[in-house]
Coordinates of C-alpha atoms in Angstrom, one line a residue:
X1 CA 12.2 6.3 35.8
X2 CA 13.4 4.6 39.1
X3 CA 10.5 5.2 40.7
X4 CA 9.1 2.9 38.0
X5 CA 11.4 0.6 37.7
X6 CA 10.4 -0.5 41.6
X7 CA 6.7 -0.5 40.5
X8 CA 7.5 -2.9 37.9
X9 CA 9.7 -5.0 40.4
X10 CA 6.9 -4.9 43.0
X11 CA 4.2 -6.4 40.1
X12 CA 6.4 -8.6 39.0
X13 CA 6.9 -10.4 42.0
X14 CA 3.6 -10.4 42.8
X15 CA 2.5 -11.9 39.6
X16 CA 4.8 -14.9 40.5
X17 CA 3.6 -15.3 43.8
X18 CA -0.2 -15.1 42.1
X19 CA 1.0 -17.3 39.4
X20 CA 2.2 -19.6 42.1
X21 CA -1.3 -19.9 44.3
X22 CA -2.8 -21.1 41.3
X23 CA -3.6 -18.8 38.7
X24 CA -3.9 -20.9 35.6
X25 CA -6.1 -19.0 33.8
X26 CA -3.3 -16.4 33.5
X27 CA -0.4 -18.7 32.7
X28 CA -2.9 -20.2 29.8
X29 CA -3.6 -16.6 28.0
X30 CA 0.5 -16.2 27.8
X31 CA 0.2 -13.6 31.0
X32 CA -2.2 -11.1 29.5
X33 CA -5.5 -12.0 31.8
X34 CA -4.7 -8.3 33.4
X35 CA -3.0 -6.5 30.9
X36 CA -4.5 -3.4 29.2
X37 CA -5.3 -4.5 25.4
X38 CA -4.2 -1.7 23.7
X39 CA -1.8 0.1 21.9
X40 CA -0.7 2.9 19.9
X41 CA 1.1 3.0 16.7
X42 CA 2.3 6.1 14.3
X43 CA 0.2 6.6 10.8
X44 CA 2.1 9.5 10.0
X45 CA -0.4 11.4 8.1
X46 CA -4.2 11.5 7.7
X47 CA -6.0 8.8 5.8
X48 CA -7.6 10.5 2.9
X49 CA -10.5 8.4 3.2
X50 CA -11.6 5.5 5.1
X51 CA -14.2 4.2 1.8
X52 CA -13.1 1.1 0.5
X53 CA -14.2 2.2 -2.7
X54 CA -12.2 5.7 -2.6
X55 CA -9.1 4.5 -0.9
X56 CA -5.5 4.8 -3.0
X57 CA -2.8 4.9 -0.3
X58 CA -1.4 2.8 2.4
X59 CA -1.6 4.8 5.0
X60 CA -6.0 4.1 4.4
X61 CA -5.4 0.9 3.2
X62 CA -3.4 -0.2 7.0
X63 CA -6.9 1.0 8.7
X64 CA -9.4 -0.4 6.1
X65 CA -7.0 -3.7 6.5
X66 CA -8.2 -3.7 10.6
X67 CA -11.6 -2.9 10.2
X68 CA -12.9 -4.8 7.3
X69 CA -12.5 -8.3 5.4
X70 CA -13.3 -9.5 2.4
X71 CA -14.5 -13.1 1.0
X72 CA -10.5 -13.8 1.3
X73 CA -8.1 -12.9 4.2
X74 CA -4.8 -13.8 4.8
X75 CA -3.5 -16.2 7.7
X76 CA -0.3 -15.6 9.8
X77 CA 2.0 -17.1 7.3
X78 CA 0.7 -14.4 4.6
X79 CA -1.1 -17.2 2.8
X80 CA -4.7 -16.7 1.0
X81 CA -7.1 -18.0 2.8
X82 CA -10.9 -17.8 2.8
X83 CA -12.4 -14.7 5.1
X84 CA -16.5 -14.0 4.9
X85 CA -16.6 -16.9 2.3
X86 CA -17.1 -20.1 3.8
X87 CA -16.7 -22.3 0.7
X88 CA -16.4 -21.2 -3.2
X89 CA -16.6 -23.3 -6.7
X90 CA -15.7 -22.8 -9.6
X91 CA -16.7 -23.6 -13.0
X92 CA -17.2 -22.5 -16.9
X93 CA -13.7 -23.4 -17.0
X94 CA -12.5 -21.2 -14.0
X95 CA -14.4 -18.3 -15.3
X96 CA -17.1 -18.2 -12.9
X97 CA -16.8 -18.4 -9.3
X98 CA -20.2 -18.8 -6.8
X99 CA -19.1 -18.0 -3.1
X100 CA -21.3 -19.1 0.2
X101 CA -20.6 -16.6 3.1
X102 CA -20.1 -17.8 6.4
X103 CA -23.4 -18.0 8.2
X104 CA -21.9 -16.1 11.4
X105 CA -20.2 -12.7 9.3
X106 CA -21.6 -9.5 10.5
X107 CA -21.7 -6.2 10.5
X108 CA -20.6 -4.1 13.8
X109 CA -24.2 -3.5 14.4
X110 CA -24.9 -7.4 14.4
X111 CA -26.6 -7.4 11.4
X112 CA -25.9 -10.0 8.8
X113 CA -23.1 -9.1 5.8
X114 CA -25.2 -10.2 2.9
X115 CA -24.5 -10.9 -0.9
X116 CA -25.9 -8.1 -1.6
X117 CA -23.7 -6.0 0.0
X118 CA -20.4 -7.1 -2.1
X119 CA -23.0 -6.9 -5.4
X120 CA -23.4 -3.4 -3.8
X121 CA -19.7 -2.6 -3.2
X122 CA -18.6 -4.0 -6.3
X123 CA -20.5 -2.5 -8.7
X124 CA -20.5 0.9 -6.7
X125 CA -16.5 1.0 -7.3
X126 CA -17.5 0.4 -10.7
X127 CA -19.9 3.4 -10.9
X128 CA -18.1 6.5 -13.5
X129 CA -19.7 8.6 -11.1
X130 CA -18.3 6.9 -8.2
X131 CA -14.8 7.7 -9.5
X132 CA -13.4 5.4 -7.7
X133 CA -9.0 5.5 -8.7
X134 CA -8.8 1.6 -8.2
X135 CA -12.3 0.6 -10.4
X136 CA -9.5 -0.8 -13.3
X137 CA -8.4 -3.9 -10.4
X138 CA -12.1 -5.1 -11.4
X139 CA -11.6 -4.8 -14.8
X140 CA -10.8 -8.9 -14.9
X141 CA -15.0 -9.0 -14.4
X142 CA -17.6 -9.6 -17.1
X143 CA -18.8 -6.2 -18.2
X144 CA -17.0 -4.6 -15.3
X145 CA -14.6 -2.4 -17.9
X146 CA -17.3 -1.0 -20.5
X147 CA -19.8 -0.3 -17.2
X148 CA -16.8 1.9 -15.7
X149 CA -15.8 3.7 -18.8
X150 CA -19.6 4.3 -19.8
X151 CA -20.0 2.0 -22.5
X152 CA -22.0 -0.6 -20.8
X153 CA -24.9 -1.0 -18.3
X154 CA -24.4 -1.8 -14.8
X155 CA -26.8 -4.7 -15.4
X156 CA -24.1 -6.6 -17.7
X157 CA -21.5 -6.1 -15.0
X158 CA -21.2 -10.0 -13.7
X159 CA -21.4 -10.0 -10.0
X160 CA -24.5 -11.1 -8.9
X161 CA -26.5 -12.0 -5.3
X162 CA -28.2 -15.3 -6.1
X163 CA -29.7 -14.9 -2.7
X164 CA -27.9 -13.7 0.9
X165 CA -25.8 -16.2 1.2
X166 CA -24.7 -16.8 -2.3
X167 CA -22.5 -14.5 -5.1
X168 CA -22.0 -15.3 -8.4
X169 CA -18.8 -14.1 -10.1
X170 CA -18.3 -13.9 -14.0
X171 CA -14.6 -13.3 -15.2
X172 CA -14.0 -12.5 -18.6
X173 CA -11.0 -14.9 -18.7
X174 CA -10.0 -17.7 -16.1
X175 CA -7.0 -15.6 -13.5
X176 CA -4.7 -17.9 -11.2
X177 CA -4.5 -14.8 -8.9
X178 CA -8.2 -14.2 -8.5
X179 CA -8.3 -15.3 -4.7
X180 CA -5.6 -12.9 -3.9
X181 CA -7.1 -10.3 -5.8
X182 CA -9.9 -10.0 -3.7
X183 CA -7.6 -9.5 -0.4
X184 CA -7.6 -6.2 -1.2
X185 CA -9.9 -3.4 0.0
X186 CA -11.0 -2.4 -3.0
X187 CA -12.9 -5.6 -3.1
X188 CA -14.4 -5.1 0.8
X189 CA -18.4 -5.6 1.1
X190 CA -20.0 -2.1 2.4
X191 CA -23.6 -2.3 4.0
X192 CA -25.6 -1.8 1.3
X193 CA -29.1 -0.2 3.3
X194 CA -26.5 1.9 4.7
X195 CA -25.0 3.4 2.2
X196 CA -27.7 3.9 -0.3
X197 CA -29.4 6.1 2.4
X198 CA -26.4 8.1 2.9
X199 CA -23.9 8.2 0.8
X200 CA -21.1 9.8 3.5
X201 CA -21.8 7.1 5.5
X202 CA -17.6 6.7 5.7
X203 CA -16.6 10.3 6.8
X204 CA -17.6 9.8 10.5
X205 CA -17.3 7.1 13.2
X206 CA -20.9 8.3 13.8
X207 CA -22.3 5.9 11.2
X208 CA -19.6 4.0 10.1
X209 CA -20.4 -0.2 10.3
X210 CA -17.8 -2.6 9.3
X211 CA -16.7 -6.3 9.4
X212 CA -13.2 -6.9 10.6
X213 CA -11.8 -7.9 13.7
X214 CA -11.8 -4.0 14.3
X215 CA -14.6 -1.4 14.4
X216 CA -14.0 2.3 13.7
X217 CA -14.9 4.1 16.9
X218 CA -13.2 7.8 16.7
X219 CA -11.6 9.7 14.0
X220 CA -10.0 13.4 15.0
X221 CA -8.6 14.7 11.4
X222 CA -5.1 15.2 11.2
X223 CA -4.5 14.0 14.7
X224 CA -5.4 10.5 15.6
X225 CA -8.1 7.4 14.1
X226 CA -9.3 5.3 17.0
X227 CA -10.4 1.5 16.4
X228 CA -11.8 -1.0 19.2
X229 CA -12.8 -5.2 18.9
X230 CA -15.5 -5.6 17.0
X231 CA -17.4 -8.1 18.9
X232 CA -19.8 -8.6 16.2
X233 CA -16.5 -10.4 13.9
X234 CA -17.1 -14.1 13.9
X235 CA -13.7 -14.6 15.0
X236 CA -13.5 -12.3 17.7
X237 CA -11.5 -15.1 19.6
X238 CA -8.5 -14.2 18.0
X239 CA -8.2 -10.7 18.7
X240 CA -6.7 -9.6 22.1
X241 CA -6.3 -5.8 21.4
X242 CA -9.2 -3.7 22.9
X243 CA -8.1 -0.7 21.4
X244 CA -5.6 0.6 18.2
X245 CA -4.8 4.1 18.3
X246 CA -3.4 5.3 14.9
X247 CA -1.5 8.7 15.5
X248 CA -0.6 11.2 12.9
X249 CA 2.9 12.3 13.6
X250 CA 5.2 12.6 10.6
X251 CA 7.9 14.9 11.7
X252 CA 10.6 11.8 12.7
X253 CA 12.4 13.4 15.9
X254 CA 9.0 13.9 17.0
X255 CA 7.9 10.3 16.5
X256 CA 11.0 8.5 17.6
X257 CA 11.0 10.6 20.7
X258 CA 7.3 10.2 21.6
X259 CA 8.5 5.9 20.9
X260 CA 11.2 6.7 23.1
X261 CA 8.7 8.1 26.2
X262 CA 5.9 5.4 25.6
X263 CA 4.0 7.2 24.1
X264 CA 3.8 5.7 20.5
X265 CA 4.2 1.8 21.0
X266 CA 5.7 1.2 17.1
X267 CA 6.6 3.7 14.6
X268 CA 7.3 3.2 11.1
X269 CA 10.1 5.0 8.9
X270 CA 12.5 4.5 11.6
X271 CA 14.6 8.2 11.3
X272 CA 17.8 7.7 8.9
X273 CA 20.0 9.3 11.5
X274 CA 19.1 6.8 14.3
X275 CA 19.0 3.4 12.2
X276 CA 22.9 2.9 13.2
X277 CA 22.3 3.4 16.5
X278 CA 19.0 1.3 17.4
X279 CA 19.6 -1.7 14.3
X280 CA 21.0 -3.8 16.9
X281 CA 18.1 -3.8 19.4
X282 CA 15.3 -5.7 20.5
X283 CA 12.8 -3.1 19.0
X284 CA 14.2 -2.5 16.0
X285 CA 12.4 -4.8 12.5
X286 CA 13.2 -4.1 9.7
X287 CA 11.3 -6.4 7.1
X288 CA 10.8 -6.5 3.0
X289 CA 8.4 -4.9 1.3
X290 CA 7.0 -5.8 -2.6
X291 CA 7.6 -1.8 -3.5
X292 CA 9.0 0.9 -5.6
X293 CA 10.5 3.9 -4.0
X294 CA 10.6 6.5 -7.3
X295 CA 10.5 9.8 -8.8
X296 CA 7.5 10.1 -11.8
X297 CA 8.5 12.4 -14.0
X298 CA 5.2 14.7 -15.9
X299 CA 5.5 14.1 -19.4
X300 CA 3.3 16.9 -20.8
X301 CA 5.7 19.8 -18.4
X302 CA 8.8 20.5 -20.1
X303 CA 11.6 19.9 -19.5
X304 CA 10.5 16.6 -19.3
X305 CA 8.3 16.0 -22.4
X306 CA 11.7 15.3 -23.8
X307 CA 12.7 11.2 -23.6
X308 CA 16.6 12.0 -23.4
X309 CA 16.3 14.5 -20.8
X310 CA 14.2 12.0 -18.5
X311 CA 16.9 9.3 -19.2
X312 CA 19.6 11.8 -18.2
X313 CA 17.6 12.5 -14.6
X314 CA 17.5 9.1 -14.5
X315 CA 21.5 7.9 -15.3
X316 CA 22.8 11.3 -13.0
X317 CA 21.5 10.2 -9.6
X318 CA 23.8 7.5 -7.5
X319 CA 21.2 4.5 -6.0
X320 CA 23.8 3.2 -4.1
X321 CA 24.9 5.8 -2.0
X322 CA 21.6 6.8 -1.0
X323 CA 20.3 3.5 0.1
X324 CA 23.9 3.4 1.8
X325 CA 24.2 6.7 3.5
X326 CA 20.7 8.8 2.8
X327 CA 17.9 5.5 3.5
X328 CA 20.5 3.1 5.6
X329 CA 17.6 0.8 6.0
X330 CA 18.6 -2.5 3.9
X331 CA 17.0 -0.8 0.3
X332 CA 18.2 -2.3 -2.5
X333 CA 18.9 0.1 -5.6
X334 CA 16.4 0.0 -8.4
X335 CA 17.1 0.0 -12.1
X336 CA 13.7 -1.1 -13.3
X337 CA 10.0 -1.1 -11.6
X338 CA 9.1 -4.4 -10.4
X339 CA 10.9 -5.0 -7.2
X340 CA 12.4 -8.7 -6.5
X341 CA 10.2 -11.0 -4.7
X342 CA 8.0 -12.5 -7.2
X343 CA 8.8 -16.1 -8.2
X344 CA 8.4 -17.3 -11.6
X345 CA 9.2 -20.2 -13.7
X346 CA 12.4 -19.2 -14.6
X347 CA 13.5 -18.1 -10.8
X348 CA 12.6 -14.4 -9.7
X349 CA 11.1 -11.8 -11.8
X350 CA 13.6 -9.2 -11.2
X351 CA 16.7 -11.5 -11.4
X352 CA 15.7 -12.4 -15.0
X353 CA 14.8 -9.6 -16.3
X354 CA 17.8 -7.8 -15.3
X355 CA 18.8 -3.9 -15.2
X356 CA 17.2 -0.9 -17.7
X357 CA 18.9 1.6 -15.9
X358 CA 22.6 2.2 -16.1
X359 CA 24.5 5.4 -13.7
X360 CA 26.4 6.9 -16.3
X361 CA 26.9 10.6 -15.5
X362 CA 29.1 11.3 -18.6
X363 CA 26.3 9.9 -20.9
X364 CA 23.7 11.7 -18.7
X365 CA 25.3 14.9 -20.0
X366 CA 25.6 14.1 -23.3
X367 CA 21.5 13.1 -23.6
X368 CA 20.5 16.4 -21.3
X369 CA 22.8 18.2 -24.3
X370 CA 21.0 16.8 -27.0
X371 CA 17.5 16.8 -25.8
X372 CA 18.4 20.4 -24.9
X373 CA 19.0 20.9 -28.4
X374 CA 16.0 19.4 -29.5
X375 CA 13.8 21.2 -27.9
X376 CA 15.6 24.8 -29.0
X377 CA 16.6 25.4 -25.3
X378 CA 19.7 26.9 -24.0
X379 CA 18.7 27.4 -21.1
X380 CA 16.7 24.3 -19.3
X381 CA 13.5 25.3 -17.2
X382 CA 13.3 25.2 -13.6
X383 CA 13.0 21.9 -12.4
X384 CA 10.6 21.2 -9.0
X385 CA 10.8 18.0 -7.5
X386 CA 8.0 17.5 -5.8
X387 CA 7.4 15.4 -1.8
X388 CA 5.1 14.3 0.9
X389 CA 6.0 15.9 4.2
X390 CA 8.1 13.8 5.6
X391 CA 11.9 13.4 7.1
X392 CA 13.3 10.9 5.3
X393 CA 11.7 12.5 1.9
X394 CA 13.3 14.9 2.3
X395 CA 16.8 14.0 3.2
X396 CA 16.8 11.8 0.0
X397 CA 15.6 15.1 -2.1
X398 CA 18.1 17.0 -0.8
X399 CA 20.6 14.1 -2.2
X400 CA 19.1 14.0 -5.2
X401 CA 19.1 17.9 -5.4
X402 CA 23.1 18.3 -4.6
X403 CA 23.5 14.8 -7.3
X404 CA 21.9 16.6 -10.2
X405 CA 24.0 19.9 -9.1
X406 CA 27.1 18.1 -8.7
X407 CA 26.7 16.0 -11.8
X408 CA 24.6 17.7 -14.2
X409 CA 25.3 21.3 -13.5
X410 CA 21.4 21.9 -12.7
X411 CA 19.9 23.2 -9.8
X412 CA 16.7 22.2 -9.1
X413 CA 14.2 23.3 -6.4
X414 CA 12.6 20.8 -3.9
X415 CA 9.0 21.7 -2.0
X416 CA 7.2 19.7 0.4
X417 CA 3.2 19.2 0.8
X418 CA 0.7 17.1 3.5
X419 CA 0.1 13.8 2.1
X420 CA -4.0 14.5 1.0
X421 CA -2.6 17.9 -0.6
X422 CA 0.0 16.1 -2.5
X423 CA -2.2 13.1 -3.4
X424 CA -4.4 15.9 -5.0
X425 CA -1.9 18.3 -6.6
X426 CA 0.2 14.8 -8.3
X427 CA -3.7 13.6 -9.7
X428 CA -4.2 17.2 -11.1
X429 CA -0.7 16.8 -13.1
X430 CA 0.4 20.4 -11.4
X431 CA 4.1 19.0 -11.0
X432 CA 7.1 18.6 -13.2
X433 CA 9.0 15.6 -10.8
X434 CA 7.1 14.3 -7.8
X435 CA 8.2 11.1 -5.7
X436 CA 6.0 8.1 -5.4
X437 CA 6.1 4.9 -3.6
X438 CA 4.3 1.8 -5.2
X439 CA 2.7 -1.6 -3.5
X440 CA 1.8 -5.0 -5.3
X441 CA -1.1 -5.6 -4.0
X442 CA -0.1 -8.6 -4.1
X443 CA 3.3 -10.4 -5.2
X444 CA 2.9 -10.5 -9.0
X445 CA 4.4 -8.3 -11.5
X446 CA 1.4 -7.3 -13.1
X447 CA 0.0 -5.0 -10.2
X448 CA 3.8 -3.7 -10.3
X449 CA 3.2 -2.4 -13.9
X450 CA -0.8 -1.7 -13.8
X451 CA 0.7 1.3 -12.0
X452 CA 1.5 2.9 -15.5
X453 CA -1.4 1.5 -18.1
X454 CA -3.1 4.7 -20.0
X455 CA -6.0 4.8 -18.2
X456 CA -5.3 3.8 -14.8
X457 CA -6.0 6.5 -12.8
X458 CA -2.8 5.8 -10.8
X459 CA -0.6 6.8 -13.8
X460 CA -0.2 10.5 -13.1
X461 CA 2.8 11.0 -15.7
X462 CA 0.5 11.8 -18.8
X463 CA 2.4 8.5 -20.4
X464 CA 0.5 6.7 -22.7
X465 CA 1.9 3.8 -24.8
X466 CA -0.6 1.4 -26.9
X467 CA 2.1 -1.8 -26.6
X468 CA 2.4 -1.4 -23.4
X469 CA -0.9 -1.5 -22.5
X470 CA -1.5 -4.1 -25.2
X471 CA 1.0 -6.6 -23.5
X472 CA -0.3 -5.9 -19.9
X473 CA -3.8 -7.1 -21.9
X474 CA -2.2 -10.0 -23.0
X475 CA -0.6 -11.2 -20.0
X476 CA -3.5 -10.7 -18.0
X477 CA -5.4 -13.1 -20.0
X478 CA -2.6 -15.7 -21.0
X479 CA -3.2 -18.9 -19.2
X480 CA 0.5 -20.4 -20.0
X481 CA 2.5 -18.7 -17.3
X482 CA 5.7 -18.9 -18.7
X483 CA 4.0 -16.8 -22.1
X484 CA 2.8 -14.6 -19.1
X485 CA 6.0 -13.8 -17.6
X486 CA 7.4 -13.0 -21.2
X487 CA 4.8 -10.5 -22.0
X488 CA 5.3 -8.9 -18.4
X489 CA 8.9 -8.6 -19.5
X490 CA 8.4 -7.2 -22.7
X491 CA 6.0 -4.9 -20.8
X492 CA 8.3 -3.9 -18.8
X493 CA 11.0 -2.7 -21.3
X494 CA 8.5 -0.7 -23.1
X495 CA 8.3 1.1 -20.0
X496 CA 11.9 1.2 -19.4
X497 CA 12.9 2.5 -22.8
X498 CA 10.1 5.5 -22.5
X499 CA 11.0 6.4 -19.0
X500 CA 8.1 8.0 -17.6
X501 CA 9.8 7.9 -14.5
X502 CA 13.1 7.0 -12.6
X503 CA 13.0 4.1 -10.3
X504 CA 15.0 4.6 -6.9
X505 CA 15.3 1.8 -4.8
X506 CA 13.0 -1.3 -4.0
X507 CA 11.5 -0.9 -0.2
X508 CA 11.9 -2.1 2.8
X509 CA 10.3 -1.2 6.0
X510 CA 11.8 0.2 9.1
X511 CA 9.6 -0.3 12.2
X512 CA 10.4 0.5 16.4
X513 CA 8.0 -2.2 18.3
X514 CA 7.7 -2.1 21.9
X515 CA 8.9 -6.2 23.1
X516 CA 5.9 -5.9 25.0
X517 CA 3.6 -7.0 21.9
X518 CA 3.6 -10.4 20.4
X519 CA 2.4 -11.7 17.4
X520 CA 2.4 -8.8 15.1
X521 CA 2.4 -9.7 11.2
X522 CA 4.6 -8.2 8.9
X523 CA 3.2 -8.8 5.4
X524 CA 5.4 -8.3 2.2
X525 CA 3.1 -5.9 0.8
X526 CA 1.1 -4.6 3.7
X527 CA 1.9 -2.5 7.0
X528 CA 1.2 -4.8 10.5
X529 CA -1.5 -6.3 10.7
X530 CA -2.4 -6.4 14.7
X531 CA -5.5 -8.9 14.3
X532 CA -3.5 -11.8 16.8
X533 CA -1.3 -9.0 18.4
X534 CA -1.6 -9.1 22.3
X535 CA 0.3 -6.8 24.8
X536 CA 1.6 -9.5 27.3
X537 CA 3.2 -6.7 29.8
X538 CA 2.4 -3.2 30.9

């Protein structure tokens, strides 16, 4: 370390006395003319696929953010602004939308992104064959919900190339979100020529052609996902970082450490047991995120078919002293599903709508005792509860494991799986409790509570409720906002009185960031984006 420390010294000084001959070239990129443009940064666990169409997690969605873009983006602010599209109009009342893209957008093999290529995407999402988890986000498109539930042809579907520059959008109803909609990835253009003539076109780096600021350029499974400037992007300017290594390390000594030796420039998840210690230092961000940390309960798997006994789970747990002394990261205890953050007419969502959920362990006992009864049991099944590998899962399991023993006489068992394997194990419905995390896509209640409509494919609880999803309809199609918000609150209480699941706490994030890099974004419902981040020391 000393030995370094006088390297550093010696570069220093010579930088000033280069700075001071003249160098103005380097004082006018911020110091980063001789810098190595690159850095690493923790994923934490494989992507389970790097398709636009296939992707449901974060952890894809963070890379798929880097290396594609849409006929939106996002500035550095976190405000909508337009991406491939280089103007848009609307008309029939705000129902249809005709988009010009950008005469410089490209693909990484400098050949032009296309109409075409979005009509592709689109309606390949769309595809029942395609199976795509997130299809029911297009669902606000002409045709889009009859073609993807096999009532309707793909020809009805109303997204259209007028030519290569030009895309025609029906909607079935006008949508004041619409722009920030299509920010997600779900919505990316893939290279149509491409991917007709092979359809795994997105399992290697081999053959894989994208149009973000980013190009995918290795991927070793389970160990690291390599992406380098695409100089193809139209505003390549912008980006300063050569290369982003995305490392899968999800054990948090192991991360934090590997942070600690250089190794790993920013980790997420910062380890509970070290928040107190590092909270106060230069490298340590912690930032608020439009989420819900819970537990989904599987309401076809006894013991939690029964309402009373899923409302007991639910009253015998203590938020507040997790987020206090399990988390430790800023959380703020949930007692309903959409998280605070989303602005209405009547102030925030959350704020008006108040609590569902109310800690009452004496009341917990009494409804575990009568749905018990109920269901003829004296003796209530084994209860699994259900995580993705990871430290901080699994210290809030084992609080929620000693809470239910402590306060409900029940002792549950807790089990751990990878992330793909748990991904696949919570969409076959082979659980009783498993924890989930949910994003807004974007900061509206809606995509909160789209989570849990009957057929979204998200909604892994078995719960099905015909006025819930009747009010999600309606809101998604009132144009009086205040109505809107009322539904969404209405919706919202449906869910609550049901309780498919238990809400936990509302997120935040918890990052470790080398002060060497400037100009990372944090978005409220996104991990960093590094599109303007620049390392501006070695």
């Amino acid at each position: 370390m000393k030995k370094w420390s006088l390297l550093m010294a010696f570069v220093l000084v010579l930088s000033s006395i280069l700075g001071a001959c003249g160098s103005k070239s380097n004082t006018a990129s911020g110091g980063t003319k001789n810098v190595k443009q690159e850095m690493t940064v923790n994923a934490m666990t494989e992507p389970p696929s790097l398709d636009p169409a296939l992707a449901t997690d974060t952890t894809s969605g963070w890379i798929l953010d880097h290396i594609f873009e849409g006929l939106y983006t996002r500035d550095k602010k976190g405000n909508v602004v337009k991406g491939v599209a280089k103007s848009v109009k609307k008309s029939d009342g705000g129902k249809t939308y005709t988009f010009t893209l950008r005469d410089d957008a490209k693909w990484s093999d400098g050949s032009k992104v296309t109409a075409q290529d979005f009509e592709y995407a689109w309606k390949h999402v769309l595809d029942p064959s395609t199976a795509s988890s997130f299809a029911f986000y297009m669902y606000y498109i002409k045709g889009a919900e009859d073609y993807n539930k096999g009532k309707g042809s793909v020809d009805n579907v109303g997204v259209k190339a007028l030519d290569d520059k030009t895309l025609q959008v029906q909607l079935t109803a006008p949508l004041g979100y619409f722009d920030k909609l299509l920010t997600m990835w779900t919505f990316y253009p893939v290279k149509k020529d491409l991917a007709e003539k092979n359809k795994n076109w997105a399992a290697s780096p081999a053959q894989y052609v994208s149009d973000g600021p980013f190009k995918l350029s290795d991927w070793k499974h389970n160990s690291q996902v390599v992406i380098t400037k695409n100089n193809q992007y139209y505003d390549k300017n912008a980006v300063s970082l050569k290369k982003v290594t995305f490392k899968m390390v999800n054990d948090g000594t192991t991360y934090y450490q590997m942070y600690k030796t250089g190794d790993l420039d920013m980790i997420m998840n910062v380890p509970t047991d070290v928040i107190n210690s590092v909270k106060n230092s230069k490298d340590y961000k912690q930032t608020s995120f439009f989420g819900t940390y819970m537990y989904m309960f599987n309401v076809k798997k006894a013991p939690f078919t029964n309402a009373k006994i899923r409302k007991a789970f639910a009253m015998a747990i203590d938020r507040k002293a997790i987020t206090k002394n399990v988390t430790q990261a800023g959380e703020t205890p949930a007692y309903a599903m959409v998280p605070p953050g989303a602005k209405t007419d009547k102030g925030d969502f959350r704020k008006t709508g108040g609590n569902y959920v109310k800690e009452n362990v004496q009341e917990a006992k009494k409804l575990l005792k009568e749905g018990m009864k109920e269901e003829g049991w004296k003796t209530l099944p084994q209860v699994t509860l259900i995580y993705n590998t990871d430290d901080n899962h699994k210290k809030i399991a084992e609080a929620v494991q000693e809470m239910y023993k402590k306060n409900l006489g029940i002792d549950i068992k807790i089990s751990n799986q990878e992330w793909k394997t748990y991904l696949d194990t919570t969409k076959q419905g082979n659980y009783q409790m498993a924890r989930m995390g949910w994003i807004g896509i974007f900061v509206d209640p809606t995509v909160i509570l789209d989570f849990y409509l009957g057929d979204s494919p998200n909604n892994e609880t078995g719960w099905k409720n015909s006025k819930f999803d009747s009010l999600i309809a309606r809101a998604k199609v009132e144009q009086n906002e205040s109505k809107r918000y009322e539904l969404l609150h209405q919706a919202e209480k449906v869910l609550m009185t049901d309780m498919p699941f238990m809400p936990v706490y509302f997120y935040t994030n918890t990052y470790m960031v080398s002060p060497k890099y400037k100009d990372v974004v944090y978005y409220v419902n996104r991990y960093p984006y590094l599109k303007w981040a620049k390392k501006t020391a070695e």
